[in-house]
XYZ file of C-alpha atoms in Angstrom:
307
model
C 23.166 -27.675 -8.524
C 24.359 -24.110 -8.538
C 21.390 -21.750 -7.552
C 21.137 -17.913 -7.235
C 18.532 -15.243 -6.027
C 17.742 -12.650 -8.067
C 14.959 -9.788 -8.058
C 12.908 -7.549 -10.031
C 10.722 -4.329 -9.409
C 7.224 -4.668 -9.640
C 4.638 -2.160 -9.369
C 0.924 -3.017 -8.326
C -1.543 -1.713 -11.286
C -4.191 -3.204 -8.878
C -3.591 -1.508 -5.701
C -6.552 1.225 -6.566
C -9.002 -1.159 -5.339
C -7.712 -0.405 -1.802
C -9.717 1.155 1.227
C -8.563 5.023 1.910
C -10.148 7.607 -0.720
C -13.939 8.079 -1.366
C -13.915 7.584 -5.101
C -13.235 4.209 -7.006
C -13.803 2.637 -10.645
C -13.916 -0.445 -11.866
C -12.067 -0.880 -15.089
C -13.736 -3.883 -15.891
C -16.757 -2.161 -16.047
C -16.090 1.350 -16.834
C -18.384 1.551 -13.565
C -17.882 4.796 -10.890
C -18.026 3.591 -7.201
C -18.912 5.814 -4.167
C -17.260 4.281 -1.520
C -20.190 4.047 1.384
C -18.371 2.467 4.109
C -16.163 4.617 6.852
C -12.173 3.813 6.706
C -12.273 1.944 9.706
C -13.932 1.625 13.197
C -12.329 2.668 16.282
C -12.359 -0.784 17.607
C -8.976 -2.101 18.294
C -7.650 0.988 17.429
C -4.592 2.762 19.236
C -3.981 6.232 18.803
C -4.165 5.333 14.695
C -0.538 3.455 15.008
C -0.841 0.993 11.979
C -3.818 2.390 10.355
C -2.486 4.080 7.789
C -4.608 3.859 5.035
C -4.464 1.284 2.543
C -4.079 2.961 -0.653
C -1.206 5.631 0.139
C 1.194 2.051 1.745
C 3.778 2.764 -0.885
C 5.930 -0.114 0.069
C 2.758 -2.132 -0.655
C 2.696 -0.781 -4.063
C 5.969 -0.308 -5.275
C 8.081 -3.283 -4.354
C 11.028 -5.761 -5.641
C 9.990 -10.048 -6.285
C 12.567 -11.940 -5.929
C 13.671 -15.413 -8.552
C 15.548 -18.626 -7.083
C 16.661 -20.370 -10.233
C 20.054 -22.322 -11.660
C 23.140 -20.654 -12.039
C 23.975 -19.677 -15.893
C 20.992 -22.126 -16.572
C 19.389 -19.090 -19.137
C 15.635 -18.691 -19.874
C 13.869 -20.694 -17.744
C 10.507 -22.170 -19.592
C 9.616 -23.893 -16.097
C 8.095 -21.462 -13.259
C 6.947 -22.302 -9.982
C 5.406 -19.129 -7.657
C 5.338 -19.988 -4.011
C 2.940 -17.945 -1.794
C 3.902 -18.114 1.794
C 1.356 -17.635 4.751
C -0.517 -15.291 6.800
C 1.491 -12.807 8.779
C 5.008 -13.082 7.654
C 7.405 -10.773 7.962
C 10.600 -12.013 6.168
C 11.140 -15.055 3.676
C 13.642 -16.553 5.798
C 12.096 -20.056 6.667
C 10.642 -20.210 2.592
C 14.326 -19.851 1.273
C 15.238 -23.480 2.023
C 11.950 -24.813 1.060
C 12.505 -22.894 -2.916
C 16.008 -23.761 -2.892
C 14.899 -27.431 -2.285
C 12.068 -26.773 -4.926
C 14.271 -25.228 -7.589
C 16.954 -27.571 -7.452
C 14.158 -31.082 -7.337
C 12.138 -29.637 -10.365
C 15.181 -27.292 -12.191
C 12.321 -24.559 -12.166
C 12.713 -21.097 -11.710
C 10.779 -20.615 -7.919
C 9.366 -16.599 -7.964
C 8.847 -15.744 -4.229
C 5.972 -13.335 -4.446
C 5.080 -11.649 -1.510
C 1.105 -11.078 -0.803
C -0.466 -7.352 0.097
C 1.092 -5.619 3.373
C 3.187 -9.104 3.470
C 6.894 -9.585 3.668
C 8.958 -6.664 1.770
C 5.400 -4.935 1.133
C 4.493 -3.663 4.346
C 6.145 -0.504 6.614
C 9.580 -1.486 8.545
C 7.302 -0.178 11.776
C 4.829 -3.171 11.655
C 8.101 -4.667 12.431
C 9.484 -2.587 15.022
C 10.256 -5.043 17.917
C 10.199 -2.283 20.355
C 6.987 -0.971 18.893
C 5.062 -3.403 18.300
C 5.967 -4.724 22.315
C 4.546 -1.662 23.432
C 1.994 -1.610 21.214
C 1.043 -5.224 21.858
C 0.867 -4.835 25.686
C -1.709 -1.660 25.425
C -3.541 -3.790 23.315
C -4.154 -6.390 26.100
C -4.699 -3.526 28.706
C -7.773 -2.594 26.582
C -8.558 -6.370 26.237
C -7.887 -7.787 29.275
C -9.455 -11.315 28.103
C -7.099 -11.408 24.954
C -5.319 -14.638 23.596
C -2.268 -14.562 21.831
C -1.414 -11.148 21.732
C 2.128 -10.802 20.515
C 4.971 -8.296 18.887
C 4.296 -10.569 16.182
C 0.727 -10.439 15.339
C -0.115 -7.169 16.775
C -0.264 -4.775 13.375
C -2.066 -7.073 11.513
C -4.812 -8.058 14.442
C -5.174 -4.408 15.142
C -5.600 -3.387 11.009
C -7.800 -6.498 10.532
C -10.100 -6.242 14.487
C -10.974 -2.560 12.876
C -11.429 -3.023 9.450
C -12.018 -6.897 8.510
C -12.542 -6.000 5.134
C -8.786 -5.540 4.212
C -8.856 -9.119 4.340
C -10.857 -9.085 1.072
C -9.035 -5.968 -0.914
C -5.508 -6.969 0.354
C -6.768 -10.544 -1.311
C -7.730 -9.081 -4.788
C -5.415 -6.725 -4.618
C -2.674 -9.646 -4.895
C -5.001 -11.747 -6.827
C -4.599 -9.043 -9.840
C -0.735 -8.637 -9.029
C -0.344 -12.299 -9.669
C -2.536 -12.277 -13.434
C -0.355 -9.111 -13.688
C 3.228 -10.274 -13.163
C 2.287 -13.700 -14.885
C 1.446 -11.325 -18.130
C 4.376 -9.567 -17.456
C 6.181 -12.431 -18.067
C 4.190 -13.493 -21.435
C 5.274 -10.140 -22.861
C 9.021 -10.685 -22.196
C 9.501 -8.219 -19.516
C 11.293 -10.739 -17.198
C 15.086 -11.615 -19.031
C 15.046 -14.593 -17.011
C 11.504 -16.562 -18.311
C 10.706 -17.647 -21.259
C 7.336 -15.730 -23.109
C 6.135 -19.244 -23.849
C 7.104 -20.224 -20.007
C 4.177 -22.698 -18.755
C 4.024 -22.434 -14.226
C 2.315 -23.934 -11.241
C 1.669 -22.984 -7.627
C 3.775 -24.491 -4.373
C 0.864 -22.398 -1.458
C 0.999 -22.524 2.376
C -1.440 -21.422 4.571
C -3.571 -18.461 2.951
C -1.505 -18.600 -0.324
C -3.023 -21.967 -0.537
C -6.210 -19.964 0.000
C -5.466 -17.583 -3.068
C -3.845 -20.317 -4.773
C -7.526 -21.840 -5.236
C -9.256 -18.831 -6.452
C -6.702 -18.311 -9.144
C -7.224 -21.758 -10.512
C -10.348 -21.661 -9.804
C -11.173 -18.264 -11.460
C -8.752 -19.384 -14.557
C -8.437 -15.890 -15.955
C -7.958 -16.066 -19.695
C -7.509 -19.784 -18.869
C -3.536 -19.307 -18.265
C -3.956 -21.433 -15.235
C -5.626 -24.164 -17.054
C -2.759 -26.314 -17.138
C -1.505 -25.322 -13.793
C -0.637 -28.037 -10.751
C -1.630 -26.528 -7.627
C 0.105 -27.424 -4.529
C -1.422 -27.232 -1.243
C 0.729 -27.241 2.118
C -1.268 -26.557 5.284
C -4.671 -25.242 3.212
C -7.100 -26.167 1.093
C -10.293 -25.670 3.078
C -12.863 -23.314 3.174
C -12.568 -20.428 5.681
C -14.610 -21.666 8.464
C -12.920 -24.513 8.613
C -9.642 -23.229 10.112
C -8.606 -21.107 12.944
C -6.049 -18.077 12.679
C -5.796 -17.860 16.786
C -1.144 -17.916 16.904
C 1.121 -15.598 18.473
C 2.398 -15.559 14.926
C -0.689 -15.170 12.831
C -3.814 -13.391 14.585
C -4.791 -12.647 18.185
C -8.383 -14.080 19.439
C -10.079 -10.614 19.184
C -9.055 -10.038 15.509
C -9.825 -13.477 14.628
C -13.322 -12.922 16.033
C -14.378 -10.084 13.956
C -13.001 -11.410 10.713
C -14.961 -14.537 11.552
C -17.789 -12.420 12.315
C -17.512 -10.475 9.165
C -16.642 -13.291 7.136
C -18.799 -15.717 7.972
C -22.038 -14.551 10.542
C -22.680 -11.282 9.064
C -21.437 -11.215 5.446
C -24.446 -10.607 3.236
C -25.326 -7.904 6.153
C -22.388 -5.931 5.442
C -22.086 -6.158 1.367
C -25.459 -4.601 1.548
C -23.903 -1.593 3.472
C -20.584 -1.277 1.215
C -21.332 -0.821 -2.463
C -17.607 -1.621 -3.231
C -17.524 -4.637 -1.698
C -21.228 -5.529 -2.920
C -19.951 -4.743 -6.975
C -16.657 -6.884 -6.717
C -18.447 -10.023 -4.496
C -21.898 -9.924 -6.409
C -21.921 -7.989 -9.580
C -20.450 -10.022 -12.535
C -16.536 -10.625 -10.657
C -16.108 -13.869 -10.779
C -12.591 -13.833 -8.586
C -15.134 -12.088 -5.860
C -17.883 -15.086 -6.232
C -15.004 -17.734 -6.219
C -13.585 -15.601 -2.548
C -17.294 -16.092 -1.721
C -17.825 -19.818 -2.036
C -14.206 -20.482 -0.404
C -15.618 -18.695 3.107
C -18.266 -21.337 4.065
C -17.933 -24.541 3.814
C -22.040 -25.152 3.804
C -22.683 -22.486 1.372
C -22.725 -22.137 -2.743
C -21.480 -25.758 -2.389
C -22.738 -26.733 -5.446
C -20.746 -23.916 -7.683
C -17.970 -24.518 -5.656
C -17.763 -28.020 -6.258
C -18.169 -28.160 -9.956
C -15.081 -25.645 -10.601
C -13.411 -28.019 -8.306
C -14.357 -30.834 -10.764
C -13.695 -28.873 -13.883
C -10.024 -28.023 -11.815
């Protein structure tokens, strides 16, 4: 089979919801936010070098997706997204595995990157040169470090001072994907097919979003949805993000820590993150219910049932 890449702009209608201004509303429910939590902390900060904040990340905003499909095979009723893994960079080692997807199934395989992932994140998180440098201060300040690498370093610095970009990077592509998957049911996309029906190929943390989406089932589009899971599928305190290539041991310890020990502690202190976890979101009580593998088990279980 013939197969060719082609891409698309895309503009994130979500990416409001991001830390880095002191005002926020929900549309949903025509609610005004004061956002009561600082930017960020100044641990595992470094003279500010990645902290940029969240909202203002144009490449994180305004981006191009890209579509592996059949040559001259026309509108393709038959879409499969793949959403790739923590930390990555470049879709390099994903372009075999949707070529191999697209010509087995004859779908059309969108490669849609996640917030601050891939094509959506500054070329200087990327910097070899930098992020070496940058990297070896880190374990200067943190002389017990593990896995501290060129690699991981921008995301285990952003994520060590501010664990809650974790959760807002999350929704933020949790909305992208309703929005580009209604983008597609109003004919905006030549390539699919208005009436197009889809499921998920997820690795890693896609397979992490993957779940909330089907388990959320916004306006039930993912009701008929096959979800596949490579490398995932459990709940957040059942893995470990400790890689060269994914997360350094002190990052990893204060999103566990916020995640997991100290959660309801810290929704009480952010009234954001208290309205889209708590207050009548169900994407935010699905993300809750996927952190702990002991807790909310019971509503957890019976979406998984009803899945």
């Amino acid at each position: 089979m013939n197969i060719e890449l082609v891409e698309y702009p895309f503009e994130s209608l979500s990416y409001n919801i991001l830390p880095g201004t002191d005002d926020y509303e929900c549309i949903k429910h025509h609610l005004k936010l004061k956002n009561t939590a600082q930017f960020h902390t100044e641990v595992g900060t470094i003279h500010d070098n990645v902290h940029i904040k969240d909202i203002c990340v144009n490449e994180n905003r305004f981006f191009n997706y890209q579509i592996i499909k059949p040559k001259n095979n026309g509108v393709a009723k038959k879409v499969i997204f793949l959403l790739h893994g923590f930390n990555e960079r470049d879709w390099t080692k994903y372009l075999p595995w949707a070529e191999n997807i697209c010509e087995g199934t004859g779908s059309h395989v969108v490669l849609f990157p996640l917030a601050f992932h891939m094509q959506r994140a500054p070329k200087h998180w990327s910097s070899k040169r930098d992020m070496y440098k940058l990297s070896e201060e880190r374990k200067k300040r943190y002389p017990n470090i593990i896995n501290s690498t060129l690699s991981n370093v921008a995301i285990s610095m952003r994520l060590h001072a501010m664990p809650q970009r974790f959760i807002y990077s999350g929704l933020q592509t949790y909305h992208d994907i309703i929005q580009l998957i209604e983008e597609f049911k109003s004919g905006k996309n030549p390539h699919i097919n208005k009436d197009f029906q889809f499921d998920i190929f997820a690795y890693s943390i896609g397979g992490f979003l993957a779940q909330i989406l089907k388990l959320t089932n916004y306006k039930n589009y993912f009701s008929d949805a096959k979800i596949c899971l490579f490398c995932s599928g459990t709940t957040f305190n059942r893995f470990s993000s400790v890689s060269k290539f994914i997360l350094d041991s002190e990052a990893n310890v204060a999103l566990y820590s916020f995640l997991i020990e100290h959660f309801d502690k810290f929704l009480k202190q952010d009234a954001i993150l208290k309205h889209y976890i708590l207050e009548d979101h169900l994407e935010g009580e699905v993300f809750h219910a996927m952190l702990d593998y002991q807790k909310m088990r019971v509503f957890r279980e019976d979406l998984l049932k009803k899945s």
